[in-house]
PDB file of C-alpha atoms in Angstrom:
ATOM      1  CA  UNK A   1       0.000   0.000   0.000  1.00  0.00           C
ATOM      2  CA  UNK A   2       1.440   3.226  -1.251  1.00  0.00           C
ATOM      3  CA  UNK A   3       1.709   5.799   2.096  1.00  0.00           C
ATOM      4  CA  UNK A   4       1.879   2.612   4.624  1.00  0.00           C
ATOM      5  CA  UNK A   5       5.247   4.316   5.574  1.00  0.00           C
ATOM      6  CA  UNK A   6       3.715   7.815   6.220  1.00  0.00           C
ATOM      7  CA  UNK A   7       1.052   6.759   7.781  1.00  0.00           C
ATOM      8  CA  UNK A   8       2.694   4.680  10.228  1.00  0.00           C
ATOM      9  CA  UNK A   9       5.493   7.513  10.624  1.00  0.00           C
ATOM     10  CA  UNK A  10       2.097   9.816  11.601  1.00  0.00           C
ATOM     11  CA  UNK A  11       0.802   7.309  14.239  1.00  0.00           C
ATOM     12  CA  UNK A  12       4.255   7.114  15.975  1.00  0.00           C
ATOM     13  CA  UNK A  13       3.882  11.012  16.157  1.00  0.00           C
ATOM     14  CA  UNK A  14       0.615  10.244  17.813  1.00  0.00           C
ATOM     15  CA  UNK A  15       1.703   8.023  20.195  1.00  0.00           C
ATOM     16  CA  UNK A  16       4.893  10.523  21.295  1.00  0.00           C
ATOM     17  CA  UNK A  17       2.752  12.888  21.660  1.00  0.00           C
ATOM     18  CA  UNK A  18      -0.418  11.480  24.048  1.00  0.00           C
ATOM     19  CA  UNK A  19       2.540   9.738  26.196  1.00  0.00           C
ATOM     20  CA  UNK A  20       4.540  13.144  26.535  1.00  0.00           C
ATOM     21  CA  UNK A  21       1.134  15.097  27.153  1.00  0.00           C
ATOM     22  CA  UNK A  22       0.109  12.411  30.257  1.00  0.00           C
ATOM     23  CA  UNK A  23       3.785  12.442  30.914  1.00  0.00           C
ATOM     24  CA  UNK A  24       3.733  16.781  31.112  1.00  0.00           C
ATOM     25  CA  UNK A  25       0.695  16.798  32.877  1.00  0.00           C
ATOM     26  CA  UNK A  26       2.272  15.421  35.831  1.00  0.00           C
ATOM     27  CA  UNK A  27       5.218  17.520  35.807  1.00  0.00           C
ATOM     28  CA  UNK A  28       5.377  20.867  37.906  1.00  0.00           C
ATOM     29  CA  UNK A  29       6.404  23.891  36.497  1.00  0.00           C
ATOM     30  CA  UNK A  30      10.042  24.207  37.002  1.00  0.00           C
ATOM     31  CA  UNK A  31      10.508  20.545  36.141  1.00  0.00           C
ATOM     32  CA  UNK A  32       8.574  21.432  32.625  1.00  0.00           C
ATOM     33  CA  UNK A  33      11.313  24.358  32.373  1.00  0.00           C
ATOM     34  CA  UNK A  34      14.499  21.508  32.582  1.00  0.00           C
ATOM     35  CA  UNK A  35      13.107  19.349  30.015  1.00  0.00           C
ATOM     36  CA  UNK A  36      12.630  22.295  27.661  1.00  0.00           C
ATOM     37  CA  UNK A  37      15.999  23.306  28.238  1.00  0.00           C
ATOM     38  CA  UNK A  38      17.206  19.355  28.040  1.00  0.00           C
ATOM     39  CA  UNK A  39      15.288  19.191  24.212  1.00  0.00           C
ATOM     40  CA  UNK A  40      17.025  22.753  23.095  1.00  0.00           C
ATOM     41  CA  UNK A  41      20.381  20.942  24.220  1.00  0.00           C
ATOM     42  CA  UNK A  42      19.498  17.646  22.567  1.00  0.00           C
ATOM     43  CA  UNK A  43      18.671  19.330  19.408  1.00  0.00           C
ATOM     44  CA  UNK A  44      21.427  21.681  19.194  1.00  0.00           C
ATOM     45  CA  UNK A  45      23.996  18.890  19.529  1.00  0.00           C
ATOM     46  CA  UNK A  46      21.647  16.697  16.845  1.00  0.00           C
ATOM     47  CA  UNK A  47      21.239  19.044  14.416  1.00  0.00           C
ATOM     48  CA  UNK A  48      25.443  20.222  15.272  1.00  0.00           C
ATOM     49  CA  UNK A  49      26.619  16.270  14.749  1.00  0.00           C
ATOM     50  CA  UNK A  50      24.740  16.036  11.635  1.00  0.00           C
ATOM     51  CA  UNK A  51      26.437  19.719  10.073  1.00  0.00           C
ATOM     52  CA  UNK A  52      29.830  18.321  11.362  1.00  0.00           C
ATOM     53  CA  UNK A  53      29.513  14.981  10.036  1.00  0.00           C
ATOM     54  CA  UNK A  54      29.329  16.844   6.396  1.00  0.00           C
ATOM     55  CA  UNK A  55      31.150  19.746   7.191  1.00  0.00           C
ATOM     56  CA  UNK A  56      34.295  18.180   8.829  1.00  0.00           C
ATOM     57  CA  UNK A  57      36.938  16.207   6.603  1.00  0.00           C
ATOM     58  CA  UNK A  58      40.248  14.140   6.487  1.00  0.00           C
ATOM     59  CA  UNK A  59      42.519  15.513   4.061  1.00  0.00           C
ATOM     60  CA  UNK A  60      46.247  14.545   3.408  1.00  0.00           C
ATOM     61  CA  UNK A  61      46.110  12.946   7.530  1.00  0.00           C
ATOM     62  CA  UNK A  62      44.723  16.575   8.672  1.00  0.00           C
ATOM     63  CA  UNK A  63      41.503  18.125   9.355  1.00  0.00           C
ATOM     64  CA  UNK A  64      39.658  20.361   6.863  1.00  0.00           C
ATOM     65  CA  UNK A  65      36.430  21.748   6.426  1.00  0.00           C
ATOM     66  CA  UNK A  66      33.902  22.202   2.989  1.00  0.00           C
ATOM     67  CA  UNK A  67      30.821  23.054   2.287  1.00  0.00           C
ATOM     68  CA  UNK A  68      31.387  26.585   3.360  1.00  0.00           C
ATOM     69  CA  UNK A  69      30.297  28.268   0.155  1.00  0.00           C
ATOM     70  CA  UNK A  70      27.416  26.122  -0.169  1.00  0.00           C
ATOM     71  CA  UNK A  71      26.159  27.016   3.217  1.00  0.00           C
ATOM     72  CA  UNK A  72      26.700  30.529   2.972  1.00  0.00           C
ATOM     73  CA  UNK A  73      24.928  30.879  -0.407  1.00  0.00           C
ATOM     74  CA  UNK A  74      22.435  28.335   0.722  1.00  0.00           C
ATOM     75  CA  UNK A  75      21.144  30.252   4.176  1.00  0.00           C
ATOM     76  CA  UNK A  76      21.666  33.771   2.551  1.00  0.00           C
ATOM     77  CA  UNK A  77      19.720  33.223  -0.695  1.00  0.00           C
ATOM     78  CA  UNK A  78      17.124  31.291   1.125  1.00  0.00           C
ATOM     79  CA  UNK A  79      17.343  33.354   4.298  1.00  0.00           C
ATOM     80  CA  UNK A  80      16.011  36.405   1.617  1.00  0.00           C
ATOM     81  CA  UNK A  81      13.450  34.478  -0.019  1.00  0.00           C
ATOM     82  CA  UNK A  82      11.863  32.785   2.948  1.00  0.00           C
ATOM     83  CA  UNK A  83      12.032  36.577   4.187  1.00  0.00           C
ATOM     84  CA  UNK A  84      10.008  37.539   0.935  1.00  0.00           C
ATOM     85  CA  UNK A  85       7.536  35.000   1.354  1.00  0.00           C
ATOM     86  CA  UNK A  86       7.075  35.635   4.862  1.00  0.00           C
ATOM     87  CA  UNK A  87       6.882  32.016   5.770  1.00  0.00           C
ATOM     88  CA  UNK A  88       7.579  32.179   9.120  1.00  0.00           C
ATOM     89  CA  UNK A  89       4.377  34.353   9.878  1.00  0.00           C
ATOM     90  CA  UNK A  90       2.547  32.029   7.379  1.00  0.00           C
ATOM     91  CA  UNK A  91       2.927  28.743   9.619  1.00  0.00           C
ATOM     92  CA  UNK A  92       2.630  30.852  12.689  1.00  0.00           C
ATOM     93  CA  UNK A  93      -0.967  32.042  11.536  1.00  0.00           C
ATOM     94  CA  UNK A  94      -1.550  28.387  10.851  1.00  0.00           C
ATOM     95  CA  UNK A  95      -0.204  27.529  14.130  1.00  0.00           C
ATOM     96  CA  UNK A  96      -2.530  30.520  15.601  1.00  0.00           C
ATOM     97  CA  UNK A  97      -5.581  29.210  13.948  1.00  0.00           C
ATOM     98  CA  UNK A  98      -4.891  25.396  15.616  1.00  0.00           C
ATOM     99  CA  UNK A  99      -4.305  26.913  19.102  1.00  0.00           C
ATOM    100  CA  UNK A 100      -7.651  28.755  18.755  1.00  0.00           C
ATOM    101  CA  UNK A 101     -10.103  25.562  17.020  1.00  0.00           C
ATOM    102  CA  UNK A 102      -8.463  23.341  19.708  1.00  0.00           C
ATOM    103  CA  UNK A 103      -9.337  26.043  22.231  1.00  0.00           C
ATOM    104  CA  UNK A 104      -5.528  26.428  23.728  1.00  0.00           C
ATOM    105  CA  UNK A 105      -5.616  29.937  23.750  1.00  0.00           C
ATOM    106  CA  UNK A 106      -4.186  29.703  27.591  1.00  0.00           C
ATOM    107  CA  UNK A 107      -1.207  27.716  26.267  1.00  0.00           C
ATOM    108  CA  UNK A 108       1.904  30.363  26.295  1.00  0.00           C
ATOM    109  CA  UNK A 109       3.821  27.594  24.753  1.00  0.00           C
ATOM    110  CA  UNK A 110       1.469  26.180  21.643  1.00  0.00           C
ATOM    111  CA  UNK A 111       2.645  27.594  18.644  1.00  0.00           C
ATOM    112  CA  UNK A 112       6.561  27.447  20.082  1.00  0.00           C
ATOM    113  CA  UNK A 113       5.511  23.270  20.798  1.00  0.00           C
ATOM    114  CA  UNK A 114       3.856  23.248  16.940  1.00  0.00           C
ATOM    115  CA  UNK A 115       6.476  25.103  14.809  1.00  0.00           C
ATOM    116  CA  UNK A 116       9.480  23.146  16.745  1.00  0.00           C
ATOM    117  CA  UNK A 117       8.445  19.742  16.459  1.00  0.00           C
ATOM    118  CA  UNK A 118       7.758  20.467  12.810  1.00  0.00           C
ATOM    119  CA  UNK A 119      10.534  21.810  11.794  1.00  0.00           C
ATOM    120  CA  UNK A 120      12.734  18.991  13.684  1.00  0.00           C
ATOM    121  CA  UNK A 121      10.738  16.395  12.516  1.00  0.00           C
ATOM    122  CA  UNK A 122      10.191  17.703   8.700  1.00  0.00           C
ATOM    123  CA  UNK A 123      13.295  18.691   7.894  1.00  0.00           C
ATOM    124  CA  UNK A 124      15.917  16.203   6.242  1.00  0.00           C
ATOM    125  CA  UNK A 125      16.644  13.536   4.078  1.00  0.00           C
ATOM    126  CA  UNK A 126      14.881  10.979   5.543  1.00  0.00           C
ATOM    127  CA  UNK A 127      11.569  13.019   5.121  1.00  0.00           C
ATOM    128  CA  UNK A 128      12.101  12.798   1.160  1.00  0.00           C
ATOM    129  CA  UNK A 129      13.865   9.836   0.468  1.00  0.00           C
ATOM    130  CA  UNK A 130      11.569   7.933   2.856  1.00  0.00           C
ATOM    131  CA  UNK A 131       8.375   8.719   1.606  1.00  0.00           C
ATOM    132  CA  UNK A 132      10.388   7.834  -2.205  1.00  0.00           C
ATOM    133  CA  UNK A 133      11.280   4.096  -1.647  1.00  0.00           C
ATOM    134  CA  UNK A 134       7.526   4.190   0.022  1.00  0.00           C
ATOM    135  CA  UNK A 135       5.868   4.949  -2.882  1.00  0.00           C
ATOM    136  CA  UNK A 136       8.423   3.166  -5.636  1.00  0.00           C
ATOM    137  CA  UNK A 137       9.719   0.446  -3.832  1.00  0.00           C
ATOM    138  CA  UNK A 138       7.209  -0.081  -1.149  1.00  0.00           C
ATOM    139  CA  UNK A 139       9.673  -0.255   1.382  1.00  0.00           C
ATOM    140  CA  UNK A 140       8.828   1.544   4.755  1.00  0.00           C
ATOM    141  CA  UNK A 141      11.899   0.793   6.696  1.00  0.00           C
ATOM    142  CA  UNK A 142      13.372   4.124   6.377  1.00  0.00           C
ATOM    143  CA  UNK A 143      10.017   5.890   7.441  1.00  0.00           C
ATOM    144  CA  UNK A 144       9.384   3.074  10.410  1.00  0.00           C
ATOM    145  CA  UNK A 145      13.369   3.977  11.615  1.00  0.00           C
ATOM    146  CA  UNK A 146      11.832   7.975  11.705  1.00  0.00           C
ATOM    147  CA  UNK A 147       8.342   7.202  12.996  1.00  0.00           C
ATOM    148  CA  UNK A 148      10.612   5.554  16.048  1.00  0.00           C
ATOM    149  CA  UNK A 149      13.059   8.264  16.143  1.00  0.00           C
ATOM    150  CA  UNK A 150      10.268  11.022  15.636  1.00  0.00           C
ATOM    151  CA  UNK A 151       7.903   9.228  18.654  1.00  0.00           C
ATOM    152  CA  UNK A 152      10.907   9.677  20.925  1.00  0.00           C
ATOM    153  CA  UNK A 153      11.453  13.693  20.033  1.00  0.00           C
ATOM    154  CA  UNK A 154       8.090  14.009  20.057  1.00  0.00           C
ATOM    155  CA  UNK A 155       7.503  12.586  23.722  1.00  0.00           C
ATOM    156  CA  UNK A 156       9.992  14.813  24.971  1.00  0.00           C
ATOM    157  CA  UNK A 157       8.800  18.155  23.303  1.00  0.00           C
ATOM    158  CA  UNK A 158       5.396  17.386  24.127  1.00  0.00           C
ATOM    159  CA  UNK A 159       6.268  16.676  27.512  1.00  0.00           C
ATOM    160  CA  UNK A 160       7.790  19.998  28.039  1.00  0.00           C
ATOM    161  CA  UNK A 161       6.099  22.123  25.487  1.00  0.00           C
ATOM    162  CA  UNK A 162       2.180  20.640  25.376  1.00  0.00           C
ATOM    163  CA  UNK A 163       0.292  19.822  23.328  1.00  0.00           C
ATOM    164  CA  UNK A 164       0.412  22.223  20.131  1.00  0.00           C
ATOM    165  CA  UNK A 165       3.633  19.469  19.940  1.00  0.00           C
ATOM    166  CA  UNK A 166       1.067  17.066  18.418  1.00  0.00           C
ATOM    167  CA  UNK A 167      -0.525  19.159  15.787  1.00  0.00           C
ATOM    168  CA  UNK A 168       2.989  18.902  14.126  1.00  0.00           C
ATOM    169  CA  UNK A 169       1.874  15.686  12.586  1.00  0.00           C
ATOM    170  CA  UNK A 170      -0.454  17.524  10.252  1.00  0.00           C
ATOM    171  CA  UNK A 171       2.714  19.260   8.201  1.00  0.00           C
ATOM    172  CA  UNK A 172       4.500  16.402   8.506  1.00  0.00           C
ATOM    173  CA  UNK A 173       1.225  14.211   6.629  1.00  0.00           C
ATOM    174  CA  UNK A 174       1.443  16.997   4.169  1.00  0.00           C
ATOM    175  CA  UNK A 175       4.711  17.540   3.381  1.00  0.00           C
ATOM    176  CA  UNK A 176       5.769  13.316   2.923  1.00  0.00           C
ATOM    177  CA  UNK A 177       2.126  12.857   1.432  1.00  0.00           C
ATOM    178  CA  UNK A 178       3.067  15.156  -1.044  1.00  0.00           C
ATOM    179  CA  UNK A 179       6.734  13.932  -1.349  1.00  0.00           C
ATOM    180  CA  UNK A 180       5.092   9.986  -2.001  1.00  0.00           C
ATOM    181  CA  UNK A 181       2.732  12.012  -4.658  1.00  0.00           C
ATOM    182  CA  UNK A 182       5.835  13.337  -6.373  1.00  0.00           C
ATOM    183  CA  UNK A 183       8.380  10.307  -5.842  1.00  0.00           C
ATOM    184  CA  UNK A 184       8.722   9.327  -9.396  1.00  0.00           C
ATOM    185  CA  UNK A 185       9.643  13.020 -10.258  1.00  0.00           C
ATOM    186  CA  UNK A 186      11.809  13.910  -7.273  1.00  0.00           C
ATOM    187  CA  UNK A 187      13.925  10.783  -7.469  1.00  0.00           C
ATOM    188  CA  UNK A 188      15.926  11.791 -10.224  1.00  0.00           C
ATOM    189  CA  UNK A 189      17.048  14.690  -8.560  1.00  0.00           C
ATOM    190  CA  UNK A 190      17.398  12.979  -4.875  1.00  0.00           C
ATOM    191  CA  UNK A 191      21.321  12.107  -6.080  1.00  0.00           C
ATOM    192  CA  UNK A 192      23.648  11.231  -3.421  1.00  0.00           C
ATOM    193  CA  UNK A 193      25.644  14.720  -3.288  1.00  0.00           C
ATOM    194  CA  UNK A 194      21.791  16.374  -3.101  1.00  0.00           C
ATOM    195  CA  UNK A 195      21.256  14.318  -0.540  1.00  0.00           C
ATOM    196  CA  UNK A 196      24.272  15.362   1.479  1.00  0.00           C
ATOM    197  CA  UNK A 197      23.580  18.770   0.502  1.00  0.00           C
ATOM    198  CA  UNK A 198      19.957  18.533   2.176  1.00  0.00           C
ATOM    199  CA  UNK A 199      21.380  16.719   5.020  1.00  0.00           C
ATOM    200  CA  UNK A 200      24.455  19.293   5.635  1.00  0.00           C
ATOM    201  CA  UNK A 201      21.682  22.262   5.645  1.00  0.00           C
ATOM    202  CA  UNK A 202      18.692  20.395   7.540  1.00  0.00           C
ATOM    203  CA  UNK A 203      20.844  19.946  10.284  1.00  0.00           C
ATOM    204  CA  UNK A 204      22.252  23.885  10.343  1.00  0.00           C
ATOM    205  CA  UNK A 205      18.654  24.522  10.646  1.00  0.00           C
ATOM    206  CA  UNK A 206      17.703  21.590  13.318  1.00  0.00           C
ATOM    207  CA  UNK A 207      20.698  23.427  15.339  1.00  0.00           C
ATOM    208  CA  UNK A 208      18.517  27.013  15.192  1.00  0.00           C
ATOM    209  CA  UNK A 209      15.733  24.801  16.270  1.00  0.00           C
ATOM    210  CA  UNK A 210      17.817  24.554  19.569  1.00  0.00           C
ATOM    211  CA  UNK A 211      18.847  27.836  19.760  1.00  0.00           C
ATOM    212  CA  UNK A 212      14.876  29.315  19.873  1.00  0.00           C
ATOM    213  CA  UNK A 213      14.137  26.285  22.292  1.00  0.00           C
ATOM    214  CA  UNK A 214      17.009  27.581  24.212  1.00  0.00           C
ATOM    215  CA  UNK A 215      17.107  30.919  24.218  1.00  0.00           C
ATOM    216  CA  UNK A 216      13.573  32.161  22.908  1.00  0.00           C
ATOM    217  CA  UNK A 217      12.936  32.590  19.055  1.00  0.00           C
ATOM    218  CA  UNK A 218      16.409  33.701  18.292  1.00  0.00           C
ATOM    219  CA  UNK A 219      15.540  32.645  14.566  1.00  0.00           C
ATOM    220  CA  UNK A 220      13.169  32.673  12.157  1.00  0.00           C
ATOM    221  CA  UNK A 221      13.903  28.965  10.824  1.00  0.00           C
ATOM    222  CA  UNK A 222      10.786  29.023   8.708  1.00  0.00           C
ATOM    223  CA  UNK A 223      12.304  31.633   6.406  1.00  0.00           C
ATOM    224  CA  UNK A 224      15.545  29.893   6.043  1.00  0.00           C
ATOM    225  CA  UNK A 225      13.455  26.883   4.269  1.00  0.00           C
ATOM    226  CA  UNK A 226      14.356  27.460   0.728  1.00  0.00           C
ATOM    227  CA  UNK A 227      17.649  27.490   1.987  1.00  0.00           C
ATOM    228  CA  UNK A 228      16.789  23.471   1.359  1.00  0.00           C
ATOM    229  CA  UNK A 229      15.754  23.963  -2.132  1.00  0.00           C
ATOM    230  CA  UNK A 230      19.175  25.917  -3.049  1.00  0.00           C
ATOM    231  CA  UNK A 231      21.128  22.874  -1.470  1.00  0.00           C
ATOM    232  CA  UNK A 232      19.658  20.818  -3.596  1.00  0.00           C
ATOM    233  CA  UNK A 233      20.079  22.687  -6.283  1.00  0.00           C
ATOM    234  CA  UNK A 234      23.579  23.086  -5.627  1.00  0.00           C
ATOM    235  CA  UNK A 235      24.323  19.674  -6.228  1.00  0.00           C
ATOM    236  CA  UNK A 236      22.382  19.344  -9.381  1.00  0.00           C
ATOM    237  CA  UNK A 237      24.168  22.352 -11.255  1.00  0.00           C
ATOM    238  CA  UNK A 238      27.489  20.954  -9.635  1.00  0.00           C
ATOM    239  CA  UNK A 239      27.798  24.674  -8.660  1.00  0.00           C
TER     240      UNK A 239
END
């Protein structure tokens, strides 16, 4: 069945979420603080392992960096575009219009728990080239890996952040319902340096997801989005 793997990857979400939310509910204040502060730190160091892990090479016995340029181009041409489009305040008036039909208008931390779990859990290869061998190979073991990995992130921002945490599983039905729609035309394009390229950029923008769980919204990480689409591109154009 075409979309088994999404679908399952959606009811992991699910279950993260109504676990964290029982698990929240029983947590005082303060204690709600630490694990916000505990899932900034987590996904800073994620989303820093996975820039490194592209970023940092051996050359001649000694280490080097690359992808500089790329990065630079990537976040500054997307940074303006994303700026342009206003995307940010786009999925924050989503996120605005959820809070009020599920009547959490008391919730300071709803739209912060909804843009942050989407973004973690949205961004990056395995949200593309998951949904791809779903719908062409009808293998789901890439998305059933995520829907694990995604159930555990999701437990924990939920836990500390509510439930607007849970609503992230709408974008995420979207955006790899739409990637399963489109796999025979996106695989052509889904190379192995594009898929670095996505990889080395998702994980510079998991690593502001950190930062705003951190230290407040620091960054507008919505707007850097095409920054994802330029990485790609990158690789295509062998720029």
């Amino acid at each position: 069945m075409t979309g088994l793997g999404t679908i399952i990857n959606c009811a992991c979400v699910l279950l993260g979420g109504a676990l964290g939310f029982l698990f929240g509910k029983a947590l005082k204040e303060r204690y709600q603080d630490i694990m916000i502060k505990a899932c900034g730190l987590s996904t800073l160091f994620i989303g820093a392992s996975g820039a490194f892990e592209h970023m940092l090479v051996i050359a001649d016995g000694q280490l080097d960096t690359a992808g500089s340029m790329l990065l630079v181009i990537s976040l500054c041409a997307g940074g303006l575009l994303g700026e342009v489009l206003d995307i940010e305040g786009h999925i924050e008036t989503f996120g605005q219009w959820l809070k009020i039909k599920s009547r959490s208008e008391r919730d300071p931390h709803f739209i912060e728990g909804f843009t942050s779990a989407s973004f973690t859990i949205c961004i990056g290869a395995m949200a593309i080239l998951g949904p791809i061998n779903d719908a062409i190979y009808h293998d789901y073991t890439l998305l059933i890996t995520k829907g694990i990995l995604d159930a555990i992130i999701i437990m924990a921002l939920t836990s500390s952040l509510g439930k607007g945490v849970i609503f992230s599983v709408i974008p995420l039905a979207i955006w790899q319902g739409l990637m399963t729609l489109l796999a025979r035309l996106i695989m052509p394009l889904m190379t192995d340096t594009a898929l670095a390229n996505l990889s080395f950029v998702g994980s510079v923008l998991i690593f502001c997801v950190g930062i705003n769980l951190l230290f407040g919204k620091k960054v507008k990480v919505a707007n850097y989005l095409p920054a994802l689409v330029i990485a790609i591109l990158w690789a295509l154009f062998g720029w």
